[in-house]
PDB file of C-alpha atoms and ligand atoms in Angstrom:
ATOM      1  CA  MET A   1      -1.204   1.042 -26.529  1.00  0.00           C
ATOM      2  CA  ASP A   2      -1.711   0.107 -22.982  1.00  0.00           C
ATOM      3  CA  VAL A   3      -2.615   3.264 -20.917  1.00  0.00           C
ATOM      4  CA  ALA A   4       0.378   3.153 -19.003  1.00  0.00           C
ATOM      5  CA  HIS A   5       2.774   5.134 -21.177  1.00  0.00           C
ATOM      6  CA  SER A   6      -0.103   7.592 -22.046  1.00  0.00           C
ATOM      7  CA  ASP A   7       0.094   8.205 -17.864  1.00  0.00           C
ATOM      8  CA  PRO A   8       1.945  12.016 -17.411  1.00  0.00           C
ATOM      9  CA  ARG A   9       3.206  10.831 -13.904  1.00  0.00           C
ATOM     10  CA  LEU A  10       4.599   7.620 -15.445  1.00  0.00           C
ATOM     11  CA  VAL A  11       6.360   9.229 -18.153  1.00  0.00           C
ATOM     12  CA  ALA A  12       7.846  12.248 -16.590  1.00  0.00           C
ATOM     13  CA  ALA A  13       9.434   9.327 -14.103  1.00  0.00           C
ATOM     14  CA  TYR A  14      10.552   6.922 -16.693  1.00  0.00           C
ATOM     15  CA  GLU A  15      13.385   8.601 -17.736  1.00  0.00           C
ATOM     16  CA  ARG A  16      14.808   8.824 -14.223  1.00  0.00           C
ATOM     17  CA  GLY A  17      13.131   5.554 -13.241  1.00  0.00           C
ATOM     18  CA  ASN A  18      14.451   3.232 -16.282  1.00  0.00           C
ATOM     19  CA  ASP A  19      17.824   4.844 -17.105  1.00  0.00           C
ATOM     20  CA  LEU A  20      20.770   2.514 -16.669  1.00  0.00           C
ATOM     21  CA  PRO A  21      24.667   3.320 -15.560  1.00  0.00           C
ATOM     22  CA  ALA A  22      26.277   3.731 -17.945  1.00  0.00           C
ATOM     23  CA  ALA A  23      28.720   0.724 -17.928  1.00  0.00           C
ATOM     24  CA  SER A  24      25.657  -1.466 -18.044  1.00  0.00           C
ATOM     25  CA  LEU A  25      23.786   0.555 -21.350  1.00  0.00           C
ATOM     26  CA  ARG A  26      27.303  -0.061 -22.882  1.00  0.00           C
ATOM     27  CA  ALA A  27      27.439  -3.550 -22.410  1.00  0.00           C
ATOM     28  CA  TRP A  28      23.878  -3.915 -23.682  1.00  0.00           C
ATOM     29  CA  ALA A  29      24.505  -2.322 -26.637  1.00  0.00           C
ATOM     30  CA  GLU A  30      27.542  -3.800 -27.034  1.00  0.00           C
ATOM     31  CA  LEU A  31      25.728  -7.396 -27.063  1.00  0.00           C
ATOM     32  CA  ILE A  32      22.644  -6.325 -28.908  1.00  0.00           C
ATOM     33  CA  SER A  33      25.046  -5.008 -31.757  1.00  0.00           C
ATOM     34  CA  SER A  34      27.278  -8.287 -31.686  1.00  0.00           C
ATOM     35  CA  GLN A  35      24.321 -10.171 -32.451  1.00  0.00           C
ATOM     36  CA  LEU A  36      23.562  -7.976 -36.122  1.00  0.00           C
ATOM     37  CA  THR A  37      25.450  -8.058 -39.021  1.00  0.00           C
ATOM     38  CA  GLU A  38      25.667  -5.295 -41.639  1.00  0.00           C
ATOM     39  CA  VAL A  39      22.996  -2.663 -40.187  1.00  0.00           C
ATOM     40  CA  ARG A  40      22.430   0.533 -42.137  1.00  0.00           C
ATOM     41  CA  ARG A  41      19.228   1.161 -40.547  1.00  0.00           C
ATOM     42  CA  LEU A  42      18.513  -0.119 -36.960  1.00  0.00           C
ATOM     43  CA  LEU A  43      14.335   0.182 -36.000  1.00  0.00           C
ATOM     44  CA  GLU A  44      13.840   0.180 -32.127  1.00  0.00           C
ATOM     45  CA  VAL A  45       9.682  -0.727 -31.783  1.00  0.00           C
ATOM     46  CA  GLY A  46       8.637   0.804 -28.753  1.00  0.00           C
ATOM     47  CA  ALA A  47      11.507   2.643 -28.152  1.00  0.00           C
ATOM     48  CA  GLY A  48      10.241   4.916 -25.236  1.00  0.00           C
ATOM     49  CA  THR A  49      12.137   7.679 -23.910  1.00  0.00           C
ATOM     50  CA  GLY A  50      15.033   6.456 -26.457  1.00  0.00           C
ATOM     51  CA  ILE A  51      17.600   5.032 -23.918  1.00  0.00           C
ATOM     52  CA  PHE A  52      18.486   2.254 -26.512  1.00  0.00           C
ATOM     53  CA  CYS A  53      18.179   4.284 -29.491  1.00  0.00           C
ATOM     54  CA  ALA A  54      20.716   6.587 -28.609  1.00  0.00           C
ATOM     55  CA  ALA A  55      23.215   3.716 -27.085  1.00  0.00           C
ATOM     56  CA  LEU A  56      23.273   2.071 -30.034  1.00  0.00           C
ATOM     57  CA  ALA A  57      23.924   5.237 -32.173  1.00  0.00           C
ATOM     58  CA  GLU A  58      26.697   5.736 -30.544  1.00  0.00           C
ATOM     59  CA  GLN A  59      27.567   1.908 -30.458  1.00  0.00           C
ATOM     60  CA  MET A  60      27.215   1.784 -34.319  1.00  0.00           C
ATOM     61  CA  PRO A  61      28.664   4.701 -35.946  1.00  0.00           C
ATOM     62  CA  GLN A  62      27.585   3.317 -39.647  1.00  0.00           C
ATOM     63  CA  ALA A  63      24.122   3.024 -38.418  1.00  0.00           C
ATOM     64  CA  GLU A  64      20.783   5.245 -38.599  1.00  0.00           C
ATOM     65  CA  ILE A  65      18.514   4.497 -35.823  1.00  0.00           C
ATOM     66  CA  VAL A  66      14.936   4.673 -36.021  1.00  0.00           C
ATOM     67  CA  GLY A  67      12.641   4.826 -32.624  1.00  0.00           C
ATOM     68  CA  VAL A  68       9.038   3.960 -33.333  1.00  0.00           C
ATOM     69  CA  ASP A  69       6.562   3.958 -30.218  1.00  0.00           C
ATOM     70  CA  PRO A  70       3.015   4.536 -30.097  1.00  0.00           C
ATOM     71  CA  SER A  71       3.016   7.398 -26.982  1.00  0.00           C
ATOM     72  CA  GLU A  72       3.551  10.794 -28.312  1.00  0.00           C
ATOM     73  CA  LEU A  73       4.508  11.445 -24.541  1.00  0.00           C
ATOM     74  CA  MET A  74       7.534   8.952 -24.240  1.00  0.00           C
ATOM     75  CA  LEU A  75       8.737  10.253 -27.844  1.00  0.00           C
ATOM     76  CA  ALA A  76       8.412  14.060 -26.634  1.00  0.00           C
ATOM     77  CA  GLU A  77      10.687  12.506 -23.824  1.00  0.00           C
ATOM     78  CA  ALA A  78      13.329  10.443 -26.104  1.00  0.00           C
ATOM     79  CA  ALA A  79      13.495  13.984 -27.895  1.00  0.00           C
ATOM     80  CA  ARG A  80      13.962  15.687 -24.978  1.00  0.00           C
ATOM     81  CA  HIS A  81      16.549  13.306 -23.425  1.00  0.00           C
ATOM     82  CA  HIS A  82      18.083  11.214 -25.858  1.00  0.00           C
ATOM     83  CA  ALA A  83      18.408  13.442 -29.373  1.00  0.00           C
ATOM     84  CA  HIS A  84      21.076  12.308 -31.857  1.00  0.00           C
ATOM     85  CA  PRO A  85      22.022  13.037 -35.305  1.00  0.00           C
ATOM     86  CA  ARG A  86      21.568   9.464 -36.446  1.00  0.00           C
ATOM     87  CA  VAL A  87      18.341   8.618 -34.186  1.00  0.00           C
ATOM     88  CA  ARG A  88      15.029   9.481 -35.907  1.00  0.00           C
ATOM     89  CA  TYR A  89      12.194   8.917 -33.483  1.00  0.00           C
ATOM     90  CA  ARG A  90       8.619   8.482 -35.268  1.00  0.00           C
ATOM     91  CA  PRO A  91       4.930   7.733 -33.877  1.00  0.00           C
ATOM     92  CA  GLY A  92       3.646   4.275 -34.851  1.00  0.00           C
ATOM     93  CA  ALA A  93       2.718   0.836 -33.319  1.00  0.00           C
ATOM     94  CA  ALA A  94       4.448  -2.632 -33.679  1.00  0.00           C
ATOM     95  CA  ASP A  95       1.245  -3.609 -35.773  1.00  0.00           C
ATOM     96  CA  ALA A  96       1.522  -1.081 -37.904  1.00  0.00           C
ATOM     97  CA  LEU A  97       5.173   0.179 -38.173  1.00  0.00           C
ATOM     98  CA  PRO A  98       5.599   3.510 -40.636  1.00  0.00           C
ATOM     99  CA  LEU A  99       8.231   2.295 -42.732  1.00  0.00           C
ATOM    100  CA  THR A 100       8.467   0.482 -46.168  1.00  0.00           C
ATOM    101  CA  ASP A 101       9.065  -3.349 -46.949  1.00  0.00           C
ATOM    102  CA  GLY A 102      12.577  -4.802 -46.189  1.00  0.00           C
ATOM    103  CA  SER A 103      13.807  -1.068 -45.464  1.00  0.00           C
ATOM    104  CA  CYS A 104      15.711  -2.424 -42.306  1.00  0.00           C
ATOM    105  CA  ASP A 105      18.610  -4.720 -41.499  1.00  0.00           C
ATOM    106  CA  ALA A 106      17.771  -4.948 -37.873  1.00  0.00           C
ATOM    107  CA  ALA A 107      15.379  -4.542 -35.351  1.00  0.00           C
ATOM    108  CA  LEU A 108      15.082  -4.524 -31.420  1.00  0.00           C
ATOM    109  CA  LEU A 109      12.116  -5.318 -29.008  1.00  0.00           C
ATOM    110  CA  SER A 110      13.293  -4.382 -25.579  1.00  0.00           C
ATOM    111  CA  ARG A 111      10.772  -4.755 -22.515  1.00  0.00           C
ATOM    112  CA  VAL A 112       8.052  -4.313 -25.346  1.00  0.00           C
ATOM    113  CA  VAL A 113       6.614  -7.881 -25.568  1.00  0.00           C
ATOM    114  CA  HIS A 114       4.397  -8.196 -22.815  1.00  0.00           C
ATOM    115  CA  HIS A 115       2.517  -4.572 -23.980  1.00  0.00           C
ATOM    116  CA  LEU A 116       1.927  -5.743 -27.229  1.00  0.00           C
ATOM    117  CA  PRO A 117      -2.196  -6.862 -27.919  1.00  0.00           C
ATOM    118  CA  ASP A 118      -1.357  -9.106 -30.856  1.00  0.00           C
ATOM    119  CA  ARG A 119       2.280 -10.575 -31.087  1.00  0.00           C
ATOM    120  CA  VAL A 120       1.728 -12.417 -34.402  1.00  0.00           C
ATOM    121  CA  ALA A 121       0.376  -9.319 -36.090  1.00  0.00           C
ATOM    122  CA  ALA A 122       3.586  -7.320 -34.794  1.00  0.00           C
ATOM    123  CA  ALA A 123       5.896 -10.771 -35.818  1.00  0.00           C
ATOM    124  CA  ARG A 124       4.406 -10.031 -39.761  1.00  0.00           C
ATOM    125  CA  GLU A 125       5.124  -6.436 -39.587  1.00  0.00           C
ATOM    126  CA  LEU A 126       8.644  -6.689 -38.383  1.00  0.00           C
ATOM    127  CA  ALA A 127       9.208  -9.648 -40.935  1.00  0.00           C
ATOM    128  CA  ARG A 128       7.747  -6.948 -43.643  1.00  0.00           C
ATOM    129  CA  VAL A 129       9.995  -4.187 -42.709  1.00  0.00           C
ATOM    130  CA  LEU A 130      13.094  -6.303 -42.180  1.00  0.00           C
ATOM    131  CA  ARG A 131      15.292  -7.258 -45.032  1.00  0.00           C
ATOM    132  CA  PRO A 132      16.078 -11.275 -45.740  1.00  0.00           C
ATOM    133  CA  GLY A 133      18.655 -12.189 -43.214  1.00  0.00           C
ATOM    134  CA  GLY A 134      18.172  -9.279 -40.990  1.00  0.00           C
ATOM    135  CA  ARG A 135      17.784 -10.335 -36.815  1.00  0.00           C
ATOM    136  CA  LEU A 136      15.335  -9.121 -34.603  1.00  0.00           C
ATOM    137  CA  VAL A 137      16.518  -9.200 -30.790  1.00  0.00           C
ATOM    138  CA  ILE A 138      13.821  -9.426 -28.133  1.00  0.00           C
ATOM    139  CA  ARG A 139      14.785  -8.261 -24.856  1.00  0.00           C
ATOM    140  CA  THR A 140      12.629  -9.203 -22.081  1.00  0.00           C
ATOM    141  CA  THR A 141      11.544 -11.965 -19.443  1.00  0.00           C
ATOM    142  CA  VAL A 142      10.000 -14.947 -20.608  1.00  0.00           C
ATOM    143  CA  ARG A 143       7.371 -15.812 -18.127  1.00  0.00           C
ATOM    144  CA  GLU A 144       9.445 -18.788 -16.473  1.00  0.00           C
ATOM    145  CA  ARG A 145      12.149 -17.034 -15.853  1.00  0.00           C
ATOM    146  CA  LEU A 146      10.856 -13.852 -14.248  1.00  0.00           C
ATOM    147  CA  ASP A 147      13.105 -13.185 -11.391  1.00  0.00           C
ATOM    148  CA  SER A 148      13.612  -9.455 -11.433  1.00  0.00           C
ATOM    149  CA  PRO A 149      14.968  -7.998  -7.758  1.00  0.00           C
ATOM    150  CA  VAL A 150      11.402  -5.940  -7.892  1.00  0.00           C
ATOM    151  CA  TYR A 151       9.325  -9.145  -6.732  1.00  0.00           C
ATOM    152  CA  ARG A 152      11.852  -9.482  -3.730  1.00  0.00           C
ATOM    153  CA  TYR A 153       9.736  -6.515  -2.445  1.00  0.00           C
ATOM    154  CA  TRP A 154       6.687  -6.940  -4.193  1.00  0.00           C
ATOM    155  CA  PRO A 155       5.809 -10.615  -4.273  1.00  0.00           C
ATOM    156  CA  GLU A 156       2.200  -9.923  -5.708  1.00  0.00           C
ATOM    157  CA  LEU A 157       4.067  -8.741  -8.737  1.00  0.00           C
ATOM    158  CA  LEU A 158       4.892 -12.064  -9.947  1.00  0.00           C
ATOM    159  CA  ALA A 159       1.837 -13.479  -9.939  1.00  0.00           C
ATOM    160  CA  HIS A 160       0.451 -10.304 -12.145  1.00  0.00           C
ATOM    161  CA  ASP A 161       3.682 -10.684 -14.785  1.00  0.00           C
ATOM    162  CA  ALA A 162       3.142 -14.307 -15.268  1.00  0.00           C
ATOM    163  CA  ARG A 163      -0.045 -13.018 -16.607  1.00  0.00           C
ATOM    164  CA  ARG A 164       1.265 -10.741 -18.464  1.00  0.00           C
ATOM    165  CA  PHE A 165       4.508 -12.053 -20.111  1.00  0.00           C
ATOM    166  CA  PRO A 166       4.742 -14.854 -22.757  1.00  0.00           C
ATOM    167  CA  ALA A 167       6.683 -18.158 -21.770  1.00  0.00           C
ATOM    168  CA  GLU A 168       9.719 -18.594 -24.194  1.00  0.00           C
ATOM    169  CA  ALA A 169       7.821 -21.082 -26.063  1.00  0.00           C
ATOM    170  CA  GLU A 170       4.597 -18.947 -26.746  1.00  0.00           C
ATOM    171  CA  LEU A 171       7.114 -16.104 -27.833  1.00  0.00           C
ATOM    172  CA  LEU A 172       9.062 -18.160 -30.282  1.00  0.00           C
ATOM    173  CA  ALA A 173       5.851 -19.587 -31.815  1.00  0.00           C
ATOM    174  CA  ASP A 174       4.386 -16.262 -31.938  1.00  0.00           C
ATOM    175  CA  PHE A 175       7.355 -15.287 -34.509  1.00  0.00           C
ATOM    176  CA  THR A 176       8.524 -18.337 -36.107  1.00  0.00           C
ATOM    177  CA  GLY A 177       4.682 -19.986 -36.572  1.00  0.00           C
ATOM    178  CA  ASP A 178       4.103 -19.338 -40.664  1.00  0.00           C
ATOM    179  CA  GLY A 179       8.080 -19.425 -41.307  1.00  0.00           C
ATOM    180  CA  ARG A 180       9.037 -15.782 -41.339  1.00  0.00           C
ATOM    181  CA  PHE A 181      11.693 -15.643 -38.459  1.00  0.00           C
ATOM    182  CA  GLU A 182      14.132 -18.699 -37.690  1.00  0.00           C
ATOM    183  CA  VAL A 183      15.695 -18.513 -34.233  1.00  0.00           C
ATOM    184  CA  THR A 184      19.005 -17.749 -34.060  1.00  0.00           C
ATOM    185  CA  ARG A 185      20.013 -18.109 -30.449  1.00  0.00           C
ATOM    186  CA  VAL A 186      18.151 -17.535 -26.662  1.00  0.00           C
ATOM    187  CA  PHE A 187      20.382 -16.658 -24.111  1.00  0.00           C
ATOM    188  CA  SER A 188      20.478 -14.646 -20.752  1.00  0.00           C
ATOM    189  CA  PHE A 189      22.287 -11.773 -19.828  1.00  0.00           C
ATOM    190  CA  ALA A 190      22.745  -9.682 -16.624  1.00  0.00           C
ATOM    191  CA  GLN A 191      23.992  -6.077 -15.836  1.00  0.00           C
ATOM    192  CA  PRO A 192      23.533  -4.174 -12.640  1.00  0.00           C
ATOM    193  CA  ILE A 193      20.939  -1.827 -12.341  1.00  0.00           C
ATOM    194  CA  ALA A 194      21.784   0.229  -9.050  1.00  0.00           C
ATOM    195  CA  ARG A 195      24.766   0.453  -6.991  1.00  0.00           C
ATOM    196  CA  ASP A 196      23.685  -0.614  -4.374  1.00  0.00           C
ATOM    197  CA  LEU A 197      20.021  -1.062  -2.461  1.00  0.00           C
ATOM    198  CA  ALA A 198      19.969   2.469  -1.415  1.00  0.00           C
ATOM    199  CA  GLU A 199      20.067   3.459  -5.527  1.00  0.00           C
ATOM    200  CA  LEU A 200      17.872   0.594  -6.055  1.00  0.00           C
ATOM    201  CA  ARG A 201      15.678   2.062  -3.348  1.00  0.00           C
ATOM    202  CA  ASP A 202      15.235   5.321  -4.710  1.00  0.00           C
ATOM    203  CA  ARG A 203      14.759   4.089  -8.489  1.00  0.00           C
ATOM    204  CA  TYR A 204      11.578   1.891  -7.189  1.00  0.00           C
ATOM    205  CA  ALA A 205      10.948   4.977  -5.409  1.00  0.00           C
ATOM    206  CA  LEU A 206       9.789   6.451  -8.399  1.00  0.00           C
ATOM    207  CA  ARG A 207       7.292   4.097  -9.500  1.00  0.00           C
ATOM    208  CA  ALA A 208       8.476   4.568 -13.136  1.00  0.00           C
ATOM    209  CA  GLU A 209       7.397   0.768 -14.318  1.00  0.00           C
ATOM    210  CA  SER A 210       4.230   0.049 -15.709  1.00  0.00           C
ATOM    211  CA  LYS A 211       3.977  -3.158 -12.984  1.00  0.00           C
ATOM    212  CA  PHE A 212       3.576  -1.046 -10.196  1.00  0.00           C
ATOM    213  CA  GLY A 213      -0.070   0.308 -11.491  1.00  0.00           C
ATOM    214  CA  ALA A 214      -1.326  -3.009 -10.552  1.00  0.00           C
ATOM    215  CA  LEU A 215      -0.439  -2.120  -6.734  1.00  0.00           C
ATOM    216  CA  SER A 216      -2.400  -0.336  -4.311  1.00  0.00           C
ATOM    217  CA  GLU A 217      -0.716   2.555  -2.552  1.00  0.00           C
ATOM    218  CA  ALA A 218      -0.537   0.622   0.588  1.00  0.00           C
ATOM    219  CA  GLU A 219       1.108  -2.474  -1.316  1.00  0.00           C
ATOM    220  CA  PHE A 220       3.108  -0.206  -3.005  1.00  0.00           C
ATOM    221  CA  ALA A 221       4.221   1.018   0.588  1.00  0.00           C
ATOM    222  CA  ALA A 222       4.325  -2.285   2.431  1.00  0.00           C
ATOM    223  CA  GLY A 223       7.077  -3.167  -0.767  1.00  0.00           C
ATOM    224  CA  LEU A 224       8.922   0.035  -0.322  1.00  0.00           C
ATOM    225  CA  ALA A 225       9.301  -0.393   3.499  1.00  0.00           C
ATOM    226  CA  ARG A 226      10.622  -4.075   3.325  1.00  0.00           C
ATOM    227  CA  LEU A 227      13.083  -2.677   0.903  1.00  0.00           C
ATOM    228  CA  ASP A 228      14.037   0.194   3.786  1.00  0.00           C
ATOM    229  CA  GLY A 229      14.473  -2.257   5.965  1.00  0.00           C
ATOM    230  CA  GLU A 230      17.151  -3.833   3.888  1.00  0.00           C
ATOM    231  CA  VAL A 231      19.334  -0.865   2.821  1.00  0.00           C
ATOM    232  CA  PRO A 232      21.060  -0.846   6.027  1.00  0.00           C
ATOM    233  CA  VAL A 233      22.523  -4.198   5.748  1.00  0.00           C
ATOM    234  CA  GLY A 234      22.405  -4.342   2.105  1.00  0.00           C
ATOM    235  CA  ALA A 235      25.223  -1.952   0.951  1.00  0.00           C
ATOM    236  CA  ALA A 236      27.994  -4.222   2.022  1.00  0.00           C
ATOM    237  CA  HIS A 237      26.317  -6.481  -1.079  1.00  0.00           C
ATOM    238  CA  GLY A 238      27.262  -4.032  -3.510  1.00  0.00           C
ATOM    239  CA  GLU A 239      25.598  -3.829  -7.362  1.00  0.00           C
ATOM    240  CA  VAL A 240      22.127  -5.052  -7.949  1.00  0.00           C
ATOM    241  CA  LEU A 241      21.740  -7.134 -11.202  1.00  0.00           C
ATOM    242  CA  GLU A 242      19.348  -7.119 -13.534  1.00  0.00           C
ATOM    243  CA  ARG A 243      19.065 -10.380 -16.097  1.00  0.00           C
ATOM    244  CA  TYR A 244      17.220 -10.421 -19.423  1.00  0.00           C
ATOM    245  CA  ASP A 245      16.233 -13.256 -21.795  1.00  0.00           C
ATOM    246  CA  VAL A 246      17.805 -12.340 -25.100  1.00  0.00           C
ATOM    247  CA  VAL A 247      16.073 -13.641 -28.343  1.00  0.00           C
ATOM    248  CA  VAL A 248      17.691 -13.517 -31.555  1.00  0.00           C
ATOM    249  CA  LEU A 249      15.625 -14.156 -34.597  1.00  0.00           C
ATOM    250  CA  GLU A 250      16.665 -13.978 -38.525  1.00  0.00           C
ATOM    251  CA  ARG A 251      14.098 -12.706 -41.333  1.00  0.00           C
ATOM    252  CA  ALA A 252      13.616 -16.050 -43.384  1.00  0.00           C
ATOM    253  CA  ALA A 253      13.984 -15.390 -47.098  1.00  0.00           C
ATOM    254  CA  GLY A 254      10.603 -15.865 -48.984  1.00  0.00           C
ATOM    255  CA  PRO A 255       7.508 -13.806 -48.881  1.00  0.00           C
ATOM    256  CA  ALA A 256       6.348 -11.290 -45.969  1.00  0.00           C
TER     257      ALA A 256
HETATM  258  C1  SAM B   1       9.023  -0.867 -20.944  1.00  0.00           C
HETATM  259  S1  SAM B   1       8.826   0.904 -22.141  1.00  0.00           S
HETATM  260  C2  SAM B   1      10.200   0.200 -22.690  1.00  0.00           C
HETATM  261  C3  SAM B   1      10.822   1.420 -23.533  1.00  0.00           C
HETATM  262  C4  SAM B   1      12.033   1.200 -24.406  1.00  0.00           C
HETATM  263  N1  SAM B   1      12.417   0.061 -25.456  1.00  0.00           N
HETATM  264  C5  SAM B   1      13.450   0.363 -23.008  1.00  0.00           C
HETATM  265  O1  SAM B   1      13.644  -0.753 -22.862  1.00  0.00           O
HETATM  266  O2  SAM B   1      13.827   1.142 -22.110  1.00  0.00           O
HETATM  267  C6  SAM B   1       7.746  -0.354 -23.380  1.00  0.00           C
HETATM  268  C7  SAM B   1       7.483   0.822 -24.737  1.00  0.00           C
HETATM  269  O3  SAM B   1       6.288   0.075 -25.697  1.00  0.00           O
HETATM  270  C8  SAM B   1       5.633   0.959 -25.971  1.00  0.00           C
HETATM  271  N2  SAM B   1       4.399   0.139 -26.647  1.00  0.00           N
HETATM  272  C9  SAM B   1       3.336   0.015 -25.963  1.00  0.00           C
HETATM  273  N3  SAM B   1       2.372  -0.382 -26.909  1.00  0.00           N
HETATM  274  C10 SAM B   1       3.191  -0.585 -27.965  1.00  0.00           C
HETATM  275  C11 SAM B   1       2.908  -1.022 -29.284  1.00  0.00           C
HETATM  276  N4  SAM B   1       1.651  -2.049 -29.287  1.00  0.00           N
HETATM  277  N5  SAM B   1       3.404  -1.231 -30.080  1.00  0.00           N
HETATM  278  C12 SAM B   1       4.612  -0.554 -29.770  1.00  0.00           C
HETATM  279  N6  SAM B   1       5.268   0.112 -28.713  1.00  0.00           N
HETATM  280  C13 SAM B   1       4.259   0.017 -27.981  1.00  0.00           C
HETATM  281  C14 SAM B   1       5.163   1.884 -24.517  1.00  0.00           C
HETATM  282  O4  SAM B   1       4.497   3.389 -25.267  1.00  0.00           O
HETATM  283  C15 SAM B   1       6.779   2.000 -24.435  1.00  0.00           C
HETATM  284  O5  SAM B   1       7.207   3.026 -24.435  1.00  0.00           O
END
């Protein structure tokens, strides 16, 4: 596991700094579930504080959700904020999942691929636990389309993230290279993350994303000041959107 999600300060701030407006979370849950077929058990790998586990449980009343994360601190927050009768949170990492072969109908990797030390090992492990025909949804931003609003205020984070996030071709190659997965779709989806720039400012001020760890105190303060400068005029612009790339893969028939 990377160190970020075992940092008590980041973990304590994570829930408030990453939660989505209710309508945005619902839209994401609808979109993800619309890519899946016959889901009795869905696995979220890198479930964090469980924001998506609970939303997907609400969206799919027939499904059991298993949220796996290597950070005990994140899982404790998940149990606190997003407990749900059909969600189970379990410790584990993407390359050693605590699930039996073919026991999942679907899986989600949301904002996780850039944290994985070995994406090919994770792909192999996800193929092992998914049934043939089961789908994997990857929610990320690929290197060539890094466009989070965060870069407007902290432009130095763009270079930092370009070193961490895979390009689309690399990501697809890691998951399809040995024939375990086939690509179903790659597309974009954007939803509001804040009502206005003032709300965005409050969200970023929590420093609840691991990328902020790359900034000095002075760099962080300078970016926040840039954002503060836009808040008075930004109210007129309304909601702030964040776009993600969505990759849908299908577990091919054949041996894991
Ligand atoms: C940015 S958070 C994403 C949380 C949630 N999926 C979401 O979209 O809000 C990244 C999560 O990945 C987890 N993570 C880091 N390394 C991992 C690994 N090797 N396997 C699985 N999860 C990992 C972290 O502990 C953290 O909870």
